XYZ file of C-alpha atoms in Angstrom:
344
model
C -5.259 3.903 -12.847
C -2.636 6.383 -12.914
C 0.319 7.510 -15.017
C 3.880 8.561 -14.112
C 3.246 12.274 -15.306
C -0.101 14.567 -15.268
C -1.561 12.714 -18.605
C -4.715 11.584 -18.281
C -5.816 7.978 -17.484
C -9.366 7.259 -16.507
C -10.170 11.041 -15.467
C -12.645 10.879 -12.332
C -11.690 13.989 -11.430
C -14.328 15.082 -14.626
C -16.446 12.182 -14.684
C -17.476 11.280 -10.992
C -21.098 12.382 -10.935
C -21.395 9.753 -14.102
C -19.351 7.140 -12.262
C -21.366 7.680 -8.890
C -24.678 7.080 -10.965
C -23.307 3.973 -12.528
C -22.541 2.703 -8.841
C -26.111 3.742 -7.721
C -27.760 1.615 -10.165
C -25.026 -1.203 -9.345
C -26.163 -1.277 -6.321
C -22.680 -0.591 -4.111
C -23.259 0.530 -1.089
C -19.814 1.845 -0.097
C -17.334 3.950 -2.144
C -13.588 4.448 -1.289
C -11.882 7.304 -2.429
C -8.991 10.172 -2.494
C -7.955 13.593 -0.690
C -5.561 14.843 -3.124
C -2.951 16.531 -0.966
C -1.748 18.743 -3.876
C -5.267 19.848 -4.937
C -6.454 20.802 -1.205
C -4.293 23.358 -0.610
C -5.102 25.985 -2.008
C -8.331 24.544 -3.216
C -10.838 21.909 -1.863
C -11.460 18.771 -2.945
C -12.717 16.421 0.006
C -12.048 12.727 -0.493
C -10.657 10.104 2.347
C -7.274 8.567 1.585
C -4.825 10.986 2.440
C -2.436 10.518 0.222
C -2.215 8.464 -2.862
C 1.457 8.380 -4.804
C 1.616 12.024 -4.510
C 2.704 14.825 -3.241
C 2.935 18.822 -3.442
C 5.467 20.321 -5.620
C 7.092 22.387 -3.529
C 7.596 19.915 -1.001
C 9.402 17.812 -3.104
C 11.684 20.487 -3.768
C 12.469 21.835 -0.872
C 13.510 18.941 0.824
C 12.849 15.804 -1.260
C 9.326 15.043 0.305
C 9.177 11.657 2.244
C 12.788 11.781 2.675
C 13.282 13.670 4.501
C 11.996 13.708 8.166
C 10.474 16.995 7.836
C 7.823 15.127 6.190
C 6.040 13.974 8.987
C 5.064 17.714 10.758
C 3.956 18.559 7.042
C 1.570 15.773 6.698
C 0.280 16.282 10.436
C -0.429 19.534 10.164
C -2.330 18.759 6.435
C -4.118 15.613 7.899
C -5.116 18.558 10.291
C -7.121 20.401 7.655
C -8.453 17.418 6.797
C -10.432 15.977 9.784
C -10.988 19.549 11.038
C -12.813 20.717 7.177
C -14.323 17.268 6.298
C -14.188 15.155 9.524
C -18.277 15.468 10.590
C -18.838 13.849 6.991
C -15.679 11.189 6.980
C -15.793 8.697 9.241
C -13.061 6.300 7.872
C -9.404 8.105 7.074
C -6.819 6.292 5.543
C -3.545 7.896 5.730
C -1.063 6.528 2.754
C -2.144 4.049 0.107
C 0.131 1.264 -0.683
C 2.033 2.687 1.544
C 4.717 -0.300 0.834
C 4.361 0.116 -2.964
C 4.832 4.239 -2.671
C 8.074 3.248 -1.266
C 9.200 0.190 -3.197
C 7.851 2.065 -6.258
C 8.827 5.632 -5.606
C 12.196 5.290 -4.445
C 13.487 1.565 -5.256
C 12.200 1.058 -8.486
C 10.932 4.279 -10.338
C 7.544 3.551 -11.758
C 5.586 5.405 -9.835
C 6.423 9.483 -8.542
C 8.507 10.639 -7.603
C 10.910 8.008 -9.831
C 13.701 7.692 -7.570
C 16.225 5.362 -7.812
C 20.356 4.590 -7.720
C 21.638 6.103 -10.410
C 23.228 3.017 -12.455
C 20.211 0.789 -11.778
C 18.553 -0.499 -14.883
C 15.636 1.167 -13.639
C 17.151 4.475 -13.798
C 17.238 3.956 -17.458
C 14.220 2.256 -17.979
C 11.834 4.830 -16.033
C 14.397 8.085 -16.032
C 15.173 8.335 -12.537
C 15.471 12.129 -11.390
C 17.484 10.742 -8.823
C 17.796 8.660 -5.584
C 19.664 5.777 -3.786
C 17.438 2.786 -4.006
C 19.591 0.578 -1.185
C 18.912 3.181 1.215
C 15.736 5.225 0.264
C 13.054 2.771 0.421
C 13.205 2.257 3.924
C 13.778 5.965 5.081
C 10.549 6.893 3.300
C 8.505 3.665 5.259
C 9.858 4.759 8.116
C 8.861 8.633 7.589
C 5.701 7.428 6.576
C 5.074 5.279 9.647
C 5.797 8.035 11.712
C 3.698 10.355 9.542
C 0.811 8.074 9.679
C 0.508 7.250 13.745
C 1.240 11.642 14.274
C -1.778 11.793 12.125
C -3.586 9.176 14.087
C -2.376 10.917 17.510
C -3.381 13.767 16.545
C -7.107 12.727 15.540
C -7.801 10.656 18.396
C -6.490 13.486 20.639
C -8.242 16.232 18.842
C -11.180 14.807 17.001
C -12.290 10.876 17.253
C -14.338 11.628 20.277
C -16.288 14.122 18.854
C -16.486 12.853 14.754
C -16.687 9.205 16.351
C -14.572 8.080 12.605
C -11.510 5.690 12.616
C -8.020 6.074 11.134
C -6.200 3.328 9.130
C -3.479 2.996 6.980
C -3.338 0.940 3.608
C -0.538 -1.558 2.016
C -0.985 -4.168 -1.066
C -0.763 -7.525 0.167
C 0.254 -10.601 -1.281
C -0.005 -13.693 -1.012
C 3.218 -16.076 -0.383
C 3.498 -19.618 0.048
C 7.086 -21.744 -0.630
C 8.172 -23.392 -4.025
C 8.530 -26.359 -1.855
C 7.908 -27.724 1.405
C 11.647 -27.619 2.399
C 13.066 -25.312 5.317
C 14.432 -23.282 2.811
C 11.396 -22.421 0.900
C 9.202 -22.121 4.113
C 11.523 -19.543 5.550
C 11.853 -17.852 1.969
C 8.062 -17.182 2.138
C 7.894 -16.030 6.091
C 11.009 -13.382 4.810
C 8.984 -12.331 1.526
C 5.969 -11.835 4.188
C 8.025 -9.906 6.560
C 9.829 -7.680 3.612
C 6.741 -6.806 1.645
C 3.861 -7.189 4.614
C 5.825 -7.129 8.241
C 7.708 -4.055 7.160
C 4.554 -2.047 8.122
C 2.384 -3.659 10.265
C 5.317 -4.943 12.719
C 6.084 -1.463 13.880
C 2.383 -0.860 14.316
C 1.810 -4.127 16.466
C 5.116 -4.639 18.111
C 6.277 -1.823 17.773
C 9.487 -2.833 15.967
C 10.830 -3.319 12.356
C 11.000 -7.591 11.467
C 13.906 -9.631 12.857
C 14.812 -10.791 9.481
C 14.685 -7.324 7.677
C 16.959 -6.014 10.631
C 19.168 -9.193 9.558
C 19.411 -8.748 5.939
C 19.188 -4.946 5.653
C 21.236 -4.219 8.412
C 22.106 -0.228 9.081
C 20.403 0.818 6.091
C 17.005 0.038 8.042
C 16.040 3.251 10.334
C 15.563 2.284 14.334
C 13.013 3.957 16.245
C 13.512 5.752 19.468
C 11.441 4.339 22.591
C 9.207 7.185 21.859
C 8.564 6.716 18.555
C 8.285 2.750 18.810
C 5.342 3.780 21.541
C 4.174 6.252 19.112
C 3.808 3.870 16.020
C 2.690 0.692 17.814
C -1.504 0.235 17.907
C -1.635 3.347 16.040
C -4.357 2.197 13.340
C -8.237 1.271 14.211
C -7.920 -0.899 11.052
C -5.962 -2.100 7.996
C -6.883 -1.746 4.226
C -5.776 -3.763 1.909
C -5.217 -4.302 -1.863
C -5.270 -7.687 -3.048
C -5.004 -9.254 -6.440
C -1.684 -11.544 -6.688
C 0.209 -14.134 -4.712
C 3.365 -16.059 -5.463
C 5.207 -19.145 -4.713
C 8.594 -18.135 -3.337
C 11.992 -19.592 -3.681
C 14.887 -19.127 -1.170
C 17.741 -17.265 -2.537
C 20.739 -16.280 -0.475
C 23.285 -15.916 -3.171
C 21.718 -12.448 -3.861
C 22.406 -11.187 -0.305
C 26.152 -12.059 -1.563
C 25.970 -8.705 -3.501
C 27.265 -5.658 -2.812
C 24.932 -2.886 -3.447
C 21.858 -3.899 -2.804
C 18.068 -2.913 -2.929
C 15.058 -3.592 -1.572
C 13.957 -6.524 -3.577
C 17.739 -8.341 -3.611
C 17.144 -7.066 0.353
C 14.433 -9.977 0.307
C 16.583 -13.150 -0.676
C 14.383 -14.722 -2.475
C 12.554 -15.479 -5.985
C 9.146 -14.887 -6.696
C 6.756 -16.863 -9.316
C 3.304 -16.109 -9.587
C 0.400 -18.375 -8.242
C -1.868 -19.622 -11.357
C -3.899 -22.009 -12.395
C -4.864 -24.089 -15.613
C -6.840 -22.048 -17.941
C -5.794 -18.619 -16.625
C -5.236 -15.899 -19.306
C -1.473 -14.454 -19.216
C -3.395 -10.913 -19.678
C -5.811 -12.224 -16.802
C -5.182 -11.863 -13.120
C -6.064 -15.245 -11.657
C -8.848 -16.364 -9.731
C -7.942 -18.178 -7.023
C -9.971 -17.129 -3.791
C -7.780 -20.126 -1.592
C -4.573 -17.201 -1.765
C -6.679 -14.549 0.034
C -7.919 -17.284 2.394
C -4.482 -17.773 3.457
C -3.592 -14.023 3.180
C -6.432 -12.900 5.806
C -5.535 -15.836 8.074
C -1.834 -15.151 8.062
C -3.080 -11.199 9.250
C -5.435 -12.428 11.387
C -3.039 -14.785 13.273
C 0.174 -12.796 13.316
C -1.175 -9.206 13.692
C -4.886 -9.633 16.178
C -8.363 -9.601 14.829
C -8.108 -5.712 13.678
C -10.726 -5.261 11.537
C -9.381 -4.940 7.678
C -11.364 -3.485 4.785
C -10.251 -4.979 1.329
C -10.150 -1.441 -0.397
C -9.146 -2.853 -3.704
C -9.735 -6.184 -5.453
C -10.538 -6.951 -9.146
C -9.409 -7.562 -12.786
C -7.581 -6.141 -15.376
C -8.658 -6.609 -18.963
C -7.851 -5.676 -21.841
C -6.953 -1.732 -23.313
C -9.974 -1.156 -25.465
C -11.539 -4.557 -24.807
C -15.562 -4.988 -24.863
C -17.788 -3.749 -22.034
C -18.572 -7.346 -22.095
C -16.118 -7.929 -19.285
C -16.516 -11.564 -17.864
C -13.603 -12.162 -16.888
C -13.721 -9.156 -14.813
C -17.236 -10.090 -13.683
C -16.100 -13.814 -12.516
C -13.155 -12.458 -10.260
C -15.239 -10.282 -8.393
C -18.010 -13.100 -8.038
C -15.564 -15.805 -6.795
C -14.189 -13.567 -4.732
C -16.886 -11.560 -2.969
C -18.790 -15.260 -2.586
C -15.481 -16.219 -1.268
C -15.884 -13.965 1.931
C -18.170 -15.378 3.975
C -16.708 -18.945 4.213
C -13.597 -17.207 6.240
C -16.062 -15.249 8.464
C -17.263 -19.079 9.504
């Protein structure tokens, strides 16, 4: 959990030697947490995911952080630090978490820092943008952290892998999408929602180029890569994490590439509705372990057999609701016993 300011939410940075003992005698066997960037230097707190929706201060204003291109020699020489202080102990780095979401969030939408967005957006007023241009910002900071992310990686399997023997990753949240209906429409509606929310990463890291159809829709707005960079980017991860917990039906919608100034989401063309199913809770995420089926499949197929790590995957319940969470307990059941019938 997190908040859009420095309030406090669930407050691991106090309570992780009780929250490690409660996953001792839970039996988990694997743990995946956070290098705060902010807090390492000066300072050290060692954790794995590079960055996680933030960012240092002064960064920020000095040249408006991921941004700018500046970015990406920053966060190279700081991943730096990081596998050359913690590396012998780390053996799995991700770079950026939700890397989509930091930029959809951060600089389309506002609801997560830095709150960017245009100006006369509703969501200026709703989250109180400090600023931004969300028809253009969004995909400037995905492509800075692309490029910040396979530096990293060059840099540790140049410098490092051989001798730490760890692997480097990067992670987005995934969804699932499958058309409304089973007209041409619909079916190409989902592929575009795939290749908007999903593509727009892992494209440039297989193929080494953005998605056909966000080149299409988003035309000059959406950054090219040189030949070097394109070389630079492609294969640069050893796997993919992913956070899972929705998927939606999606509905074509081309009269909203008809507008003028446009974002990343009217960018899309299409309408979203969530997946559920009879008896779900609307305060419940739904179980419904057929969507990730479909989700790893569709990765699997379009992207090679890299190996993927779901890094986050559960319930939300209730504020202040009873320890006596089965709904919480049931998601991660279905789900977890879900797994082995796609390794088959």
């Amino acid at each position: 959990m997190f908040s859009g300011n420095a309030d406090i939410t669930i407050d691991q940075y106090h309570k992780y030697k009780e929250d490690v003992q409660l996953m001792a005698k839970m039996g988990l066997d694997a743990y995946r947490f956070s290098i705060s960037w902010s807090r390492l230097i000066p300072g050290i707190q060692p954790h794995v995911t590079l960055v996680h929706f933030d960012l240092p201060q002064a960064l920020e204003d000095e040249y408006e952080g991921w941004v700018s291109p500046r970015i990406v020699k920053d966060f190279t020489a700081y991943a730096n630090v990081c596998f050359r202080e913690f590396g012998d102990r780390v053996k799995y780095w991700t770079t950026v978490n939700e890397a989509n979401v930091f930029a959809i969030g951060g600089y389309e939408a506002g609801f997560i820092p830095p709150q960017r967005c245009s100006p006369s957006s509703a969501q200026s007023l709703r989250y109180n943008c400090s600023g931004g241009n969300s028809s253009t910002e969004p995909y400037l900071v995905a492509h800075h952290m692309l490029l910040a992310h396979a530096s990293a990686a060059k840099l540790y399997r140049k410098k490092f892998q051989d001798k730490q023997h760890g692997f480097i990753g990067l992670n987005i949240l995934t969804y699932g999408f499958f058309p409304l209906t089973n007209t041409t429409r619909d079916i190409s509606a989902a592929k575009r929602a795939r290749d908007f929310y999903i593509g727009w990463f892992l494209n440039p890291i297989t193929f080494g180029e953005y998605p056909d159809t966000m080149r299409k829709n988003v035309g000059s707005r959406l950054p090219l890569f040189s030949k070097s960079e394109s070389n630079l980017v492609k294969g640069s991860i050893d796997f993919l994490g992913i956070n899972y917990y929705l998927s939606y039906y999606v509905k074509d919608n081309p009269d909203s590439l008809q507008i003028k100034d446009r974002d990343f989401m009217v960018d899309t063309g299409v309408e979203r509705q969530p997946v559920i199913e009879n008896g779900t809770s609307t305060d419940e995420i739904p179980i419904i372990p057929w969507t990730l089926h479909g989700l790893l499949d569709l990765l699997k197929n379009t992207y090679g057999n890299i190996p993927i790590y779901i890094q986050e995957n559960g319930q939300q319940t209730q504020w202040n609701s009873s320890l006596e969470d089965w709904s919480r307990v049931n998601y991660m059941h279905d789900y977890i016993g879900s797994i082995p019938d796609i390794l088959r």
